PDB file of C-alpha atoms in Angstrom:
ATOM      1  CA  UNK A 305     -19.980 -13.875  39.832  1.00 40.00           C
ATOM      2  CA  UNK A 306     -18.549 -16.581  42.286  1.00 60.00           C
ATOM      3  CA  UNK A 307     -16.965 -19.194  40.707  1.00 77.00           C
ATOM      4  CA  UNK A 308     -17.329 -22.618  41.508  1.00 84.00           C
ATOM      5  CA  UNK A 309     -14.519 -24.991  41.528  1.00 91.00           C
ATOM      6  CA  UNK A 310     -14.463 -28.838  41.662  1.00 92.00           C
ATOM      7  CA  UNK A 311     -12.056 -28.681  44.889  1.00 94.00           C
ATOM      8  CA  UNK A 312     -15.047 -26.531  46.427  1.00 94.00           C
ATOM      9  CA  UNK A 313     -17.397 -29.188  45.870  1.00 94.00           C
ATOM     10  CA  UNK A 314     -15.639 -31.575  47.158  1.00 95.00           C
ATOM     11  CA  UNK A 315     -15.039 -29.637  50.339  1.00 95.00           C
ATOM     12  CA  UNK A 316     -18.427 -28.826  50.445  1.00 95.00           C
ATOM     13  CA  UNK A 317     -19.783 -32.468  50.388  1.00 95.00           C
ATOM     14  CA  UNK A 318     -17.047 -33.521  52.967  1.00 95.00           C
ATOM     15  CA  UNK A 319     -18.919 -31.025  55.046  1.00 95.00           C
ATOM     16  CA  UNK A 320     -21.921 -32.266  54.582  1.00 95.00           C
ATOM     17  CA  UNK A 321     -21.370 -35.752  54.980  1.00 95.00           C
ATOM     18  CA  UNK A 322     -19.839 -34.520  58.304  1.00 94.00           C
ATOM     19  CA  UNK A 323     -22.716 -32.788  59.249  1.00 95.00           C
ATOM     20  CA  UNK A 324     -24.844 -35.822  58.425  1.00 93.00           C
ATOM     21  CA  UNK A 325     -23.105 -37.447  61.082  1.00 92.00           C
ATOM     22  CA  UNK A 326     -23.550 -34.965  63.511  1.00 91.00           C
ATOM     23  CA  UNK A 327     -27.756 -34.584  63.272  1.00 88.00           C
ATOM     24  CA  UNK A 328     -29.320 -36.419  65.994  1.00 84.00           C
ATOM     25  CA  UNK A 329     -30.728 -39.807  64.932  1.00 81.00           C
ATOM     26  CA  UNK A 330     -34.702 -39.830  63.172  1.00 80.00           C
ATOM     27  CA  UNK A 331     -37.156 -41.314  66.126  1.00 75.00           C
ATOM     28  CA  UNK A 332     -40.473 -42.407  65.316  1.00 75.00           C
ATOM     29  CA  UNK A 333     -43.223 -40.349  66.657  1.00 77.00           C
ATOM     30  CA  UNK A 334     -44.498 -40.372  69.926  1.00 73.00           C
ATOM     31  CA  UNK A 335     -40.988 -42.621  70.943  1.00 69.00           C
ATOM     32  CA  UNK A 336     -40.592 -43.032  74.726  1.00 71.00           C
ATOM     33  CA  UNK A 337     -38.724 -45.025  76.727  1.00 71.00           C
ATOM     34  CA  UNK A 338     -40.300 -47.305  79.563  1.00 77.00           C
ATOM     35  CA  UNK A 339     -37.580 -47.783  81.946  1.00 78.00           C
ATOM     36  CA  UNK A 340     -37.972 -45.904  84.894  1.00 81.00           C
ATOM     37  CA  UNK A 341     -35.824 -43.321  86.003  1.00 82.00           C
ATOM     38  CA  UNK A 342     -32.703 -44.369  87.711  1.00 84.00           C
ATOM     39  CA  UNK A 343     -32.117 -42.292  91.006  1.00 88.00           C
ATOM     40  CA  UNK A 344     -28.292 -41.975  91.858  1.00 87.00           C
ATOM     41  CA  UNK A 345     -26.644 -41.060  95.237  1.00 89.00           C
ATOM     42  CA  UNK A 346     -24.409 -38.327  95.685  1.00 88.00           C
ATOM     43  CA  UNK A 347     -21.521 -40.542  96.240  1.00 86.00           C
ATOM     44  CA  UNK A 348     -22.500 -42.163  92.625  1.00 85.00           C
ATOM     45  CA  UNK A 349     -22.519 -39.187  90.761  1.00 83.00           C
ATOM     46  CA  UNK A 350     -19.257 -38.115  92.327  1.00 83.00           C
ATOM     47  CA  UNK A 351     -17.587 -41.012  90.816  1.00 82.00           C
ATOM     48  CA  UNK A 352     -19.513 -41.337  87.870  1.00 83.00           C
ATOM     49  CA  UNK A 353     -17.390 -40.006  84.269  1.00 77.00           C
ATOM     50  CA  UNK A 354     -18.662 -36.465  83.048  1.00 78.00           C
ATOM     51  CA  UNK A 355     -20.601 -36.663  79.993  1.00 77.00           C
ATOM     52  CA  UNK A 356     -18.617 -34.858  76.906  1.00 78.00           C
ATOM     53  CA  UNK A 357     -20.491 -32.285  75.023  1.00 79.00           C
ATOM     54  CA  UNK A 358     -22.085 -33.315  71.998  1.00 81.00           C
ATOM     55  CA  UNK A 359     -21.002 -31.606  69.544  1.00 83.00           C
ATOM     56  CA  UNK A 360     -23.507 -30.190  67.070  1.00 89.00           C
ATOM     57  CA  UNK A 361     -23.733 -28.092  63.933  1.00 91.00           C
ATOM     58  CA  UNK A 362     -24.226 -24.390  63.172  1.00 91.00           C
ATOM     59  CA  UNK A 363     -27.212 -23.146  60.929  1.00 94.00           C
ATOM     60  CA  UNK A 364     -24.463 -22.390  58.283  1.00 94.00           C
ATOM     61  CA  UNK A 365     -23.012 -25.947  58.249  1.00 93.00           C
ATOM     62  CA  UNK A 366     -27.387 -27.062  58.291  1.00 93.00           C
ATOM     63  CA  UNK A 367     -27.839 -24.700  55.205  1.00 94.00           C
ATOM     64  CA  UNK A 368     -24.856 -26.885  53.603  1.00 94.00           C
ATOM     65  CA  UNK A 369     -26.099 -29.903  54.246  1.00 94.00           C
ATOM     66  CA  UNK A 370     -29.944 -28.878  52.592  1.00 94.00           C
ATOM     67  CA  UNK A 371     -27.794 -27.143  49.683  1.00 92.00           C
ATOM     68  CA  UNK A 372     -26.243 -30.813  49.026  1.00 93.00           C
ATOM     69  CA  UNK A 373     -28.745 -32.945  49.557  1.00 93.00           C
ATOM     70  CA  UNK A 374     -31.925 -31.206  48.256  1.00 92.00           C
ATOM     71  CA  UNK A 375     -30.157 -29.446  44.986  1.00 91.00           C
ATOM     72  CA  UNK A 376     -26.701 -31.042  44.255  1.00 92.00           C
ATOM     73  CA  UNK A 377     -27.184 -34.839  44.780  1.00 93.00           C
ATOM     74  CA  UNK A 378     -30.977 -35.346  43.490  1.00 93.00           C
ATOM     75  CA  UNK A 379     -29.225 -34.670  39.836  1.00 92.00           C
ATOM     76  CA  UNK A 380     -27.208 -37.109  39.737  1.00 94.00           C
ATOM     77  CA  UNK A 381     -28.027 -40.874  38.978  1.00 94.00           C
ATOM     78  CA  UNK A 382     -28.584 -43.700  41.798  1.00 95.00           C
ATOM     79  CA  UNK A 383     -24.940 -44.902  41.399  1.00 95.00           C
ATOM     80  CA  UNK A 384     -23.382 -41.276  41.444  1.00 95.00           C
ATOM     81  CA  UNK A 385     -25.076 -40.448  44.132  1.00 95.00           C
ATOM     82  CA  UNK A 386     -23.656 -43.714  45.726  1.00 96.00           C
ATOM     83  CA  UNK A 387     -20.274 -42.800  44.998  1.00 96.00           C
ATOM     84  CA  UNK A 388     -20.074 -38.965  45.741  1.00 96.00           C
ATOM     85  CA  UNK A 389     -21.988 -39.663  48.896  1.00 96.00           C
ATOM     86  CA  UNK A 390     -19.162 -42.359  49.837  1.00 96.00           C
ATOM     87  CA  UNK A 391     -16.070 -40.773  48.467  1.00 96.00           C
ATOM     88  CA  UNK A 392     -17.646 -37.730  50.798  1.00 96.00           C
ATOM     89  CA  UNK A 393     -17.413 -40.328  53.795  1.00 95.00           C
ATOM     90  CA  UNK A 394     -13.772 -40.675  53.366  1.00 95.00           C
ATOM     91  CA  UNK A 395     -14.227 -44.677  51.886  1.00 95.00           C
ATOM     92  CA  UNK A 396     -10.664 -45.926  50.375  1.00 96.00           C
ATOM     93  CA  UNK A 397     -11.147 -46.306  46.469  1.00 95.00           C
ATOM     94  CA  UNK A 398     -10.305 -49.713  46.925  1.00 96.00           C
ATOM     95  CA  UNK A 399     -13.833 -50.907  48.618  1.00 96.00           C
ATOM     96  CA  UNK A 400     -15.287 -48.639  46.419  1.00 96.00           C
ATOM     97  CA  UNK A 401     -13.701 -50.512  43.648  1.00 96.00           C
ATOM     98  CA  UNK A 402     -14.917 -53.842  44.710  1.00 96.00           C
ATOM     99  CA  UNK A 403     -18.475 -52.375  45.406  1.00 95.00           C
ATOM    100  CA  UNK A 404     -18.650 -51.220  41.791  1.00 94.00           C
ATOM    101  CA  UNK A 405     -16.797 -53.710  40.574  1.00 95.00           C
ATOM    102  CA  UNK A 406     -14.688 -51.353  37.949  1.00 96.00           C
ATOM    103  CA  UNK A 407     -11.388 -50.354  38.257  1.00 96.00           C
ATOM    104  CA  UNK A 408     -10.382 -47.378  40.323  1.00 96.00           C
ATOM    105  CA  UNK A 409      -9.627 -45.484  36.998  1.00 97.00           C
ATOM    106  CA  UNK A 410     -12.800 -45.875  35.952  1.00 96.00           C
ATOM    107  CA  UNK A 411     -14.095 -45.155  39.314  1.00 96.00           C
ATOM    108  CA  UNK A 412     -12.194 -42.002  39.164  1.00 96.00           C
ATOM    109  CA  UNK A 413     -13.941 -40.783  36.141  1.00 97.00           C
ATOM    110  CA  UNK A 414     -17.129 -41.424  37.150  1.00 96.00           C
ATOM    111  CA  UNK A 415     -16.496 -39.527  40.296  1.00 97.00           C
ATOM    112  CA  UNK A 416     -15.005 -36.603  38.243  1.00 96.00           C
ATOM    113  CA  UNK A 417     -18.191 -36.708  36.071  1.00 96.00           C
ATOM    114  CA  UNK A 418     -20.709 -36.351  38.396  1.00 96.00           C
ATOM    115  CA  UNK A 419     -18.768 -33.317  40.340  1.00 95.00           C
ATOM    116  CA  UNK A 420     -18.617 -31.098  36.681  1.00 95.00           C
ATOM    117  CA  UNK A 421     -22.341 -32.275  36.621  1.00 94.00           C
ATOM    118  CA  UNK A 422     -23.026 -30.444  40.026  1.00 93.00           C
ATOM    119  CA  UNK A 423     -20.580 -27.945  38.908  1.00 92.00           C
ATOM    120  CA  UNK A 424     -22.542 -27.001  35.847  1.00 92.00           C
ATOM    121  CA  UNK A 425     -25.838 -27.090  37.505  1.00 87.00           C
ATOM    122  CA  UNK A 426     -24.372 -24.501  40.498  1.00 83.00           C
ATOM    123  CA  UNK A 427     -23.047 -22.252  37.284  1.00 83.00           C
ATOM    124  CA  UNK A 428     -26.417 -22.207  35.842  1.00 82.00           C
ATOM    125  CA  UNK A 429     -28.054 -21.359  39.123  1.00 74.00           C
ATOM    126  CA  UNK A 430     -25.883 -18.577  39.936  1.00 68.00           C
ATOM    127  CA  UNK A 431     -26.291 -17.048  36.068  1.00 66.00           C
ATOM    128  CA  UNK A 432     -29.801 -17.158  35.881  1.00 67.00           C
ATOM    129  CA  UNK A 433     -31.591 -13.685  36.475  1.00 63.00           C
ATOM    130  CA  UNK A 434     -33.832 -13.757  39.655  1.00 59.00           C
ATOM    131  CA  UNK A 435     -37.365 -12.696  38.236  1.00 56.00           C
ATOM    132  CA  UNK A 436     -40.078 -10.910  39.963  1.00 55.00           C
TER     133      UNK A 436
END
């Protein structure tokens, strides 16, 4: 049985939150732009900077990122969520702090609370029997 720790977790949703960032922005259907194409010279592209590859994410990183946000974070409350989904994003305690308005401390143990929460809920998922 694989064994879930809270320093997984948190690796986990750093991940995610990574690959959140990565997933190409939500367009409303049937989007299109109505400039018109702009036609360049051969002496313009020349001097024009190369685009950098975009960088994008793997189906592994993808299956993360549905793992965390379709089974870990819907069990936790509105403000856990909030604050997992922040502390994920790298955000210094001490905006979080004034966002909340509690002291880091407190902050802390909320933080630690809702990661044994996702914790226990992963146990229980890996223990239960699959039945046919």
């Amino acid at each position: 049985m694989a064994d879930i720790t809270i320093e997984k977790i948190k690796q986990d949703l750093e991940t995610a939150a990574y690959v959140d960032r990565l997933l190409p922005a939500v367009r409303a259907p049937k989007y299109r732009c109505c400039m018109p194409d702009i036609i360049y010279t051969p002496q313009e592209i020349v001097f024009m900077d190369k685009r950098s590859l975009k960088v994008r994410p793997n189906q592994e990183q993808i299956s993360l990122w549905e793992q965390v946000m379709l089974e870990w974070l819907p069990i936790l409350s509105v403000d856990e969520r909030w604050l997992v989904w922040k502390r994920a994003n790298r955000i210094p305690w001490k905006l979080l702090c004034r966002e909340f308005g509690v002291s880091r401390q407190i902050l802390a143990l909320r933080y630690e609370k809702a990661l044994i929460k996702i914790q226990y809920l992963s146990l229980i998922h890996i223990s239960e029997p699959t039945r046919p």
